[in-house]
Amino acid sequence: MRILLVEDDTLLRAQLRTALQGAGYTVDEADNGRDAQFLGETEAVDAVVLDLGLPVVDGLTVLKRWRAAGRNMPVLILTARDNWHEKVAGIDAGADDYLTKPFHLEELLARLRALIRRASGQASAVLQCGDWSLDTRSGRVTCAGQPVTLTAHEYKVLDYLMHRPGVLVSRAELTEHIYAQDFDRDSNTIEVFVGRLRKKMSPSADSSASSASPAASARIETVRGMGYRLVLS
Ligand code: CA
């Protein structure tokens, strides 16, 4: 999942970047409203953290322009303390949630998870598809009850697919949602990540023999020339 982080305070932006990347997100950044507006209009971001007090163009104007342009990604605004009318104006302009500065990083991450979940129609913080499970809070992944260790990129691919079970996702879409804007993207590597995921996310001989697991087994199906789909078999 890709987050657009818009904050002109360099120190706070660095803290947020570290926290977001630590939580498994790909992060694009802007430190002013003009760049933010451009990135939000042109990049495939899954959610935005938007400070309202920004140089060049203020955050509220940026948000209104995105919504007017039909950009409907979830937006979490950061507002100044004791400025209740900023919150009201932000929500009316199309913000999905707000946080008042100063805030705890854990709260920001929890609110973002909830926004991303809602945007993809998921209700629970633990995504479940048959015998596969992904806990979006801890990043813990299991297959048939067994923990699975994934690389950062493998996790990003699985996380994206687990948010959209049964939905056909193209390689281009996956590529857009796991790499930041300035990254040298190569959609062929997606195939490599999916190949590794298939290997890692298959129940070990032991667990399938010993447990009569009631859950159907999940798998990533390749739709030739189109992309991938997380399905139950
Ligand atoms: Ca600011």
PDB file of C-alpha atoms and ligand atoms in Angstrom:
ATOM      1  CA  MET A   1       0.000   0.000   0.000  1.00  0.00           C
ATOM      2  CA  ARG A   2       1.165   3.453  -0.876  1.00  0.00           C
ATOM      3  CA  ILE A   3       0.792   6.463   1.384  1.00  0.00           C
ATOM      4  CA  LEU A   4       1.203  10.072   0.299  1.00  0.00           C
ATOM      5  CA  LEU A   5       2.682  11.973   3.229  1.00  0.00           C
ATOM      6  CA  VAL A   6       2.214  15.743   3.087  1.00  0.00           C
ATOM      7  CA  GLU A   7       3.893  17.690   5.884  1.00  0.00           C
ATOM      8  CA  ASP A   8       6.146  20.742   5.723  1.00  0.00           C
ATOM      9  CA  ASP A   9       7.706  20.215   9.157  1.00  0.00           C
ATOM     10  CA  THR A  10      10.904  18.355   8.222  1.00  0.00           C
ATOM     11  CA  LEU A  11      11.371  16.656  11.567  1.00  0.00           C
ATOM     12  CA  LEU A  12       7.774  15.483  11.868  1.00  0.00           C
ATOM     13  CA  ARG A  13       7.803  14.302   8.242  1.00  0.00           C
ATOM     14  CA  ALA A  14      10.910  12.214   8.915  1.00  0.00           C
ATOM     15  CA  GLN A  15       9.295  10.648  11.996  1.00  0.00           C
ATOM     16  CA  LEU A  16       6.129   9.866  10.082  1.00  0.00           C
ATOM     17  CA  ARG A  17       8.068   8.437   7.141  1.00  0.00           C
ATOM     18  CA  THR A  18       9.986   6.099   9.444  1.00  0.00           C
ATOM     19  CA  ALA A  19       6.805   4.967  11.198  1.00  0.00           C
ATOM     20  CA  LEU A  20       4.937   4.410   7.933  1.00  0.00           C
ATOM     21  CA  GLN A  21       7.758   2.503   6.309  1.00  0.00           C
ATOM     22  CA  GLY A  22       8.155   0.464   9.483  1.00  0.00           C
ATOM     23  CA  ALA A  23       4.484  -0.465   9.191  1.00  0.00           C
ATOM     24  CA  GLY A  24       5.072  -1.834   5.681  1.00  0.00           C
ATOM     25  CA  TYR A  25       3.859   1.106   3.592  1.00  0.00           C
ATOM     26  CA  THR A  26       5.493   2.603   0.551  1.00  0.00           C
ATOM     27  CA  VAL A  27       5.770   6.371   1.128  1.00  0.00           C
ATOM     28  CA  ASP A  28       5.685   9.308  -1.291  1.00  0.00           C
ATOM     29  CA  GLU A  29       6.309  12.723   0.216  1.00  0.00           C
ATOM     30  CA  ALA A  30       5.530  16.367  -0.386  1.00  0.00           C
ATOM     31  CA  ASP A  31       6.429  19.412   1.718  1.00  0.00           C
ATOM     32  CA  ASN A  32       4.137  21.910   0.014  1.00  0.00           C
ATOM     33  CA  GLY A  33       0.606  22.041  -1.374  1.00  0.00           C
ATOM     34  CA  ARG A  34       1.513  22.299  -5.043  1.00  0.00           C
ATOM     35  CA  ASP A  35       3.615  19.123  -5.096  1.00  0.00           C
ATOM     36  CA  ALA A  36       1.028  17.379  -2.936  1.00  0.00           C
ATOM     37  CA  GLN A  37      -1.763  18.216  -5.332  1.00  0.00           C
ATOM     38  CA  PHE A  38       0.252  16.905  -8.280  1.00  0.00           C
ATOM     39  CA  LEU A  39       1.200  13.621  -6.585  1.00  0.00           C
ATOM     40  CA  GLY A  40      -2.358  13.050  -5.352  1.00  0.00           C
ATOM     41  CA  GLU A  41      -3.712  13.596  -8.843  1.00  0.00           C
ATOM     42  CA  THR A  42      -1.194  11.497 -10.725  1.00  0.00           C
ATOM     43  CA  GLU A  43      -0.052   8.689  -8.436  1.00  0.00           C
ATOM     44  CA  ALA A  44      -1.915   5.581  -7.311  1.00  0.00           C
ATOM     45  CA  VAL A  45      -1.919   6.276  -3.574  1.00  0.00           C
ATOM     46  CA  ASP A  46      -3.987   4.177  -1.170  1.00  0.00           C
ATOM     47  CA  ALA A  47      -4.305   6.890   1.476  1.00  0.00           C
ATOM     48  CA  VAL A  48      -3.045  10.384   2.278  1.00  0.00           C
ATOM     49  CA  VAL A  49      -1.771  11.966   5.477  1.00  0.00           C
ATOM     50  CA  LEU A  50      -2.339  15.679   4.866  1.00  0.00           C
ATOM     51  CA  ASP A  51      -1.165  18.520   7.062  1.00  0.00           C
ATOM     52  CA  LEU A  52      -3.483  21.493   6.564  1.00  0.00           C
ATOM     53  CA  GLY A  53      -0.975  24.276   7.241  1.00  0.00           C
ATOM     54  CA  LEU A  54       1.221  24.090   4.129  1.00  0.00           C
ATOM     55  CA  PRO A  55       3.299  26.524   2.071  1.00  0.00           C
ATOM     56  CA  VAL A  56       2.388  27.537  -1.514  1.00  0.00           C
ATOM     57  CA  VAL A  57      -1.127  26.034  -1.458  1.00  0.00           C
ATOM     58  CA  ASP A  58      -2.868  25.207   1.852  1.00  0.00           C
ATOM     59  CA  GLY A  59      -3.988  21.670   2.633  1.00  0.00           C
ATOM     60  CA  LEU A  60      -7.704  22.443   2.582  1.00  0.00           C
ATOM     61  CA  THR A  61      -7.461  23.824  -0.958  1.00  0.00           C
ATOM     62  CA  VAL A  62      -5.447  20.785  -2.067  1.00  0.00           C
ATOM     63  CA  LEU A  63      -8.086  18.467  -0.630  1.00  0.00           C
ATOM     64  CA  LYS A  64     -10.923  20.354  -2.334  1.00  0.00           C
ATOM     65  CA  ARG A  65      -9.097  20.197  -5.661  1.00  0.00           C
ATOM     66  CA  TRP A  66      -8.531  16.442  -5.359  1.00  0.00           C
ATOM     67  CA  ARG A  67     -12.197  15.828  -4.617  1.00  0.00           C
ATOM     68  CA  ALA A  68     -13.290  18.150  -7.421  1.00  0.00           C
ATOM     69  CA  ALA A  69     -11.037  16.149  -9.757  1.00  0.00           C
ATOM     70  CA  GLY A  70     -12.725  12.926  -8.630  1.00  0.00           C
ATOM     71  CA  ARG A  71      -9.812  11.621  -6.575  1.00  0.00           C
ATOM     72  CA  ASN A  72     -11.461   9.611  -3.834  1.00  0.00           C
ATOM     73  CA  MET A  73      -8.580   8.067  -1.872  1.00  0.00           C
ATOM     74  CA  PRO A  74      -8.969   8.168   1.919  1.00  0.00           C
ATOM     75  CA  VAL A  75      -7.483  11.336   3.429  1.00  0.00           C
ATOM     76  CA  LEU A  76      -6.467  11.780   7.058  1.00  0.00           C
ATOM     77  CA  ILE A  77      -5.872  15.435   7.906  1.00  0.00           C
ATOM     78  CA  LEU A  78      -3.524  16.760  10.567  1.00  0.00           C
ATOM     79  CA  THR A  79      -4.903  19.826  12.300  1.00  0.00           C
ATOM     80  CA  ALA A  80      -3.541  22.337  14.772  1.00  0.00           C
ATOM     81  CA  ARG A  81      -4.538  22.008  18.381  1.00  0.00           C
ATOM     82  CA  ASP A  82      -7.664  23.856  19.525  1.00  0.00           C
ATOM     83  CA  ASN A  83      -8.670  24.667  15.998  1.00  0.00           C
ATOM     84  CA  TRP A  84     -12.062  22.969  15.831  1.00  0.00           C
ATOM     85  CA  HIS A  85     -13.273  24.918  12.793  1.00  0.00           C
ATOM     86  CA  GLU A  86     -10.306  23.547  10.831  1.00  0.00           C
ATOM     87  CA  LYS A  87     -11.571  20.026  11.532  1.00  0.00           C
ATOM     88  CA  VAL A  88     -15.088  20.930  10.440  1.00  0.00           C
ATOM     89  CA  ALA A  89     -13.837  22.610   7.275  1.00  0.00           C
ATOM     90  CA  GLY A  90     -11.569  19.617   6.556  1.00  0.00           C
ATOM     91  CA  ILE A  91     -14.336  17.065   6.924  1.00  0.00           C
ATOM     92  CA  ASP A  92     -16.668  19.172   4.813  1.00  0.00           C
ATOM     93  CA  ALA A  93     -13.954  19.397   2.152  1.00  0.00           C
ATOM     94  CA  GLY A  94     -13.819  15.603   1.943  1.00  0.00           C
ATOM     95  CA  ALA A  95     -11.442  14.430   4.663  1.00  0.00           C
ATOM     96  CA  ASP A  96     -12.215  10.953   6.015  1.00  0.00           C
ATOM     97  CA  ASP A  97     -10.643  11.398   9.429  1.00  0.00           C
ATOM     98  CA  TYR A  98      -8.482  13.849  11.371  1.00  0.00           C
ATOM     99  CA  LEU A  99      -5.803  13.895  14.034  1.00  0.00           C
ATOM    100  CA  THR A 100      -4.953  16.864  16.216  1.00  0.00           C
ATOM    101  CA  LYS A 101      -1.280  17.666  16.741  1.00  0.00           C
ATOM    102  CA  PRO A 102       0.488  16.428  18.753  1.00  0.00           C
ATOM    103  CA  PHE A 103      -0.591  12.811  18.340  1.00  0.00           C
ATOM    104  CA  HIS A 104       0.809   9.361  18.992  1.00  0.00           C
ATOM    105  CA  LEU A 105       2.251   7.554  15.977  1.00  0.00           C
ATOM    106  CA  GLU A 106       0.331   4.417  16.992  1.00  0.00           C
ATOM    107  CA  GLU A 107      -2.934   6.308  16.707  1.00  0.00           C
ATOM    108  CA  LEU A 108      -2.033   7.623  13.273  1.00  0.00           C
ATOM    109  CA  LEU A 109      -1.185   4.089  12.092  1.00  0.00           C
ATOM    110  CA  ALA A 110      -4.409   2.655  13.545  1.00  0.00           C
ATOM    111  CA  ARG A 111      -6.531   5.332  11.864  1.00  0.00           C
ATOM    112  CA  LEU A 112      -4.768   4.775   8.535  1.00  0.00           C
ATOM    113  CA  ARG A 113      -5.301   1.024   8.730  1.00  0.00           C
ATOM    114  CA  ALA A 114      -8.995   1.629   9.366  1.00  0.00           C
ATOM    115  CA  LEU A 115      -9.292   4.044   6.428  1.00  0.00           C
ATOM    116  CA  ILE A 116      -7.557   1.643   4.037  1.00  0.00           C
ATOM    117  CA  ARG A 117      -9.678  -1.224   5.317  1.00  0.00           C
ATOM    118  CA  ARG A 118     -12.913   0.658   4.810  1.00  0.00           C
ATOM    119  CA  ALA A 119     -11.867   1.816   1.340  1.00  0.00           C
ATOM    120  CA  SER A 120     -11.475  -1.823   0.293  1.00  0.00           C
ATOM    121  CA  GLY A 121     -14.585  -3.034   2.125  1.00  0.00           C
ATOM    122  CA  GLN A 122     -12.765  -4.948   4.870  1.00  0.00           C
ATOM    123  CA  ALA A 123     -14.150  -4.873   8.402  1.00  0.00           C
ATOM    124  CA  SER A 124     -11.437  -6.538  10.455  1.00  0.00           C
ATOM    125  CA  ALA A 125      -7.811  -5.646  11.152  1.00  0.00           C
ATOM    126  CA  VAL A 126      -6.970  -9.300  10.559  1.00  0.00           C
ATOM    127  CA  LEU A 127      -7.499 -10.116   6.904  1.00  0.00           C
ATOM    128  CA  GLN A 128      -8.561 -13.681   6.312  1.00  0.00           C
ATOM    129  CA  CYS A 129      -8.861 -15.627   3.093  1.00  0.00           C
ATOM    130  CA  GLY A 130      -9.352 -19.355   3.598  1.00  0.00           C
ATOM    131  CA  ASP A 131      -6.292 -20.682   5.414  1.00  0.00           C
ATOM    132  CA  TRP A 132      -4.329 -17.453   4.865  1.00  0.00           C
ATOM    133  CA  SER A 133      -4.298 -14.725   7.468  1.00  0.00           C
ATOM    134  CA  LEU A 134      -2.619 -11.324   7.581  1.00  0.00           C
ATOM    135  CA  ASP A 135      -2.716  -9.169  10.695  1.00  0.00           C
ATOM    136  CA  THR A 136      -2.457  -5.568   9.481  1.00  0.00           C
ATOM    137  CA  ARG A 137      -1.517  -4.376  12.998  1.00  0.00           C
ATOM    138  CA  SER A 138       1.512  -6.594  13.536  1.00  0.00           C
ATOM    139  CA  GLY A 139       2.321  -7.584   9.960  1.00  0.00           C
ATOM    140  CA  ARG A 140       2.047 -11.214  11.051  1.00  0.00           C
ATOM    141  CA  VAL A 141       1.214 -13.623   8.250  1.00  0.00           C
ATOM    142  CA  THR A 142       0.144 -17.227   8.667  1.00  0.00           C
ATOM    143  CA  CYS A 143      -0.755 -20.077   6.367  1.00  0.00           C
ATOM    144  CA  ALA A 144      -2.805 -22.933   7.858  1.00  0.00           C
ATOM    145  CA  GLY A 145      -1.899 -21.586  11.295  1.00  0.00           C
ATOM    146  CA  GLN A 146       1.836 -21.635  10.606  1.00  0.00           C
ATOM    147  CA  PRO A 147       3.767 -18.325  10.672  1.00  0.00           C
ATOM    148  CA  VAL A 148       5.265 -17.297   7.342  1.00  0.00           C
ATOM    149  CA  THR A 149       8.225 -14.919   7.004  1.00  0.00           C
ATOM    150  CA  LEU A 150       7.976 -12.571   4.049  1.00  0.00           C
ATOM    151  CA  THR A 151      10.278  -9.898   2.643  1.00  0.00           C
ATOM    152  CA  ALA A 152       8.990  -6.310   2.606  1.00  0.00           C
ATOM    153  CA  HIS A 153       8.005  -6.546  -1.065  1.00  0.00           C
ATOM    154  CA  GLU A 154       6.347  -9.940  -0.733  1.00  0.00           C
ATOM    155  CA  TYR A 155       4.353  -8.550   2.193  1.00  0.00           C
ATOM    156  CA  LYS A 156       3.241  -5.535   0.166  1.00  0.00           C
ATOM    157  CA  VAL A 157       1.998  -7.734  -2.671  1.00  0.00           C
ATOM    158  CA  LEU A 158       0.155 -10.072  -0.297  1.00  0.00           C
ATOM    159  CA  ASP A 159      -1.306  -7.160   1.688  1.00  0.00           C
ATOM    160  CA  TYR A 160      -2.673  -5.581  -1.487  1.00  0.00           C
ATOM    161  CA  LEU A 161      -4.233  -8.836  -2.687  1.00  0.00           C
ATOM    162  CA  MET A 162      -5.616  -9.735   0.762  1.00  0.00           C
ATOM    163  CA  HIS A 163      -7.451  -6.396   0.846  1.00  0.00           C
ATOM    164  CA  ARG A 164      -9.152  -7.434  -2.427  1.00  0.00           C
ATOM    165  CA  PRO A 165      -9.997 -11.147  -2.343  1.00  0.00           C
ATOM    166  CA  GLY A 166     -11.525 -12.405  -5.583  1.00  0.00           C
ATOM    167  CA  VAL A 167     -10.678  -9.203  -7.438  1.00  0.00           C
ATOM    168  CA  LEU A 168      -8.553  -9.274 -10.571  1.00  0.00           C
ATOM    169  CA  VAL A 169      -5.465  -7.109 -10.012  1.00  0.00           C
ATOM    170  CA  SER A 170      -3.182  -6.327 -12.941  1.00  0.00           C
ATOM    171  CA  ARG A 171       0.595  -6.410 -12.700  1.00  0.00           C
ATOM    172  CA  ALA A 172       0.652  -2.702 -13.502  1.00  0.00           C
ATOM    173  CA  GLU A 173      -1.723  -1.978 -10.616  1.00  0.00           C
ATOM    174  CA  LEU A 174       0.364  -4.030  -8.195  1.00  0.00           C
ATOM    175  CA  THR A 175       3.510  -2.293  -9.403  1.00  0.00           C
ATOM    176  CA  GLU A 176       1.941   1.142  -8.877  1.00  0.00           C
ATOM    177  CA  HIS A 177       0.833   0.316  -5.354  1.00  0.00           C
ATOM    178  CA  ILE A 178       4.050  -1.140  -4.007  1.00  0.00           C
ATOM    179  CA  TYR A 179       6.681   1.232  -5.420  1.00  0.00           C
ATOM    180  CA  ALA A 180       7.088   4.927  -4.668  1.00  0.00           C
ATOM    181  CA  GLN A 181       7.012   7.500  -7.454  1.00  0.00           C
ATOM    182  CA  ASP A 182      10.773   7.880  -7.883  1.00  0.00           C
ATOM    183  CA  PHE A 183      11.469   4.156  -7.822  1.00  0.00           C
ATOM    184  CA  ASP A 184      12.683   2.443 -10.986  1.00  0.00           C
ATOM    185  CA  ARG A 185       9.690   0.191 -11.543  1.00  0.00           C
ATOM    186  CA  ASP A 186       9.846  -3.101 -13.321  1.00  0.00           C
ATOM    187  CA  SER A 187       6.584  -5.021 -13.482  1.00  0.00           C
ATOM    188  CA  ASN A 188       8.488  -8.249 -14.204  1.00  0.00           C
ATOM    189  CA  THR A 189       9.647  -8.324 -10.605  1.00  0.00           C
ATOM    190  CA  ILE A 190       5.996  -8.649  -9.545  1.00  0.00           C
ATOM    191  CA  GLU A 191       5.981 -12.079 -11.141  1.00  0.00           C
ATOM    192  CA  VAL A 192       9.011 -13.003  -9.055  1.00  0.00           C
ATOM    193  CA  PHE A 193       7.340 -11.814  -5.822  1.00  0.00           C
ATOM    194  CA  VAL A 194       4.154 -13.731  -6.642  1.00  0.00           C
ATOM    195  CA  GLY A 195       6.183 -16.856  -7.396  1.00  0.00           C
ATOM    196  CA  ARG A 196       7.913 -16.651  -4.023  1.00  0.00           C
ATOM    197  CA  LEU A 197       4.626 -15.948  -2.249  1.00  0.00           C
ATOM    198  CA  ARG A 198       3.087 -19.058  -3.786  1.00  0.00           C
ATOM    199  CA  LYS A 199       5.941 -21.138  -2.461  1.00  0.00           C
ATOM    200  CA  LYS A 200       5.896 -19.631   1.015  1.00  0.00           C
ATOM    201  CA  MET A 201       2.115 -19.554   1.344  1.00  0.00           C
ATOM    202  CA  SER A 202       1.518 -23.247   0.754  1.00  0.00           C
ATOM    203  CA  PRO A 203       0.750 -25.403   3.798  1.00  0.00           C
ATOM    204  CA  SER A 204       3.688 -27.548   4.844  1.00  0.00           C
ATOM    205  CA  ALA A 205       3.272 -31.322   4.428  1.00  0.00           C
ATOM    206  CA  ASP A 206       3.204 -31.699   8.223  1.00  0.00           C
ATOM    207  CA  SER A 207       0.396 -29.301   8.968  1.00  0.00           C
ATOM    208  CA  SER A 208      -1.834 -30.488   6.151  1.00  0.00           C
ATOM    209  CA  ALA A 209      -1.415 -34.111   7.184  1.00  0.00           C
ATOM    210  CA  SER A 210      -2.005 -33.577  10.885  1.00  0.00           C
ATOM    211  CA  SER A 211      -4.842 -31.075  10.916  1.00  0.00           C
ATOM    212  CA  ALA A 212      -8.156 -31.428   9.203  1.00  0.00           C
ATOM    213  CA  SER A 213      -8.295 -27.658   8.744  1.00  0.00           C
ATOM    214  CA  PRO A 214     -11.846 -26.467   8.135  1.00  0.00           C
ATOM    215  CA  ALA A 215     -10.601 -23.504   6.084  1.00  0.00           C
ATOM    216  CA  ALA A 216     -10.367 -23.822   2.316  1.00  0.00           C
ATOM    217  CA  SER A 217      -6.920 -23.211   0.919  1.00  0.00           C
ATOM    218  CA  ALA A 218      -6.251 -19.846  -0.628  1.00  0.00           C
ATOM    219  CA  ARG A 219      -4.057 -19.351  -3.654  1.00  0.00           C
ATOM    220  CA  ILE A 220      -2.980 -16.666  -6.093  1.00  0.00           C
ATOM    221  CA  GLU A 221      -4.420 -17.432  -9.481  1.00  0.00           C
ATOM    222  CA  THR A 222      -2.807 -16.093 -12.644  1.00  0.00           C
ATOM    223  CA  VAL A 223      -5.273 -14.783 -15.190  1.00  0.00           C
ATOM    224  CA  ARG A 224      -3.296 -14.987 -18.391  1.00  0.00           C
ATOM    225  CA  GLY A 225      -2.468 -11.616 -19.856  1.00  0.00           C
ATOM    226  CA  MET A 226      -4.581  -9.868 -17.199  1.00  0.00           C
ATOM    227  CA  GLY A 227      -3.049 -10.244 -13.769  1.00  0.00           C
ATOM    228  CA  TYR A 228      -3.653 -12.015 -10.487  1.00  0.00           C
ATOM    229  CA  ARG A 229      -6.559 -12.922  -8.277  1.00  0.00           C
ATOM    230  CA  LEU A 230      -6.638 -14.245  -4.733  1.00  0.00           C
ATOM    231  CA  VAL A 231      -9.063 -17.175  -4.736  1.00  0.00           C
ATOM    232  CA  LEU A 232     -10.100 -20.186  -2.676  1.00  0.00           C
ATOM    233  CA  SER A 233      -9.638 -23.644  -4.082  1.00  0.00           C
TER     234      SER A 233
HETATM  235 CA    CA B   1       2.411  22.671   8.701  1.00  0.00          CA
END
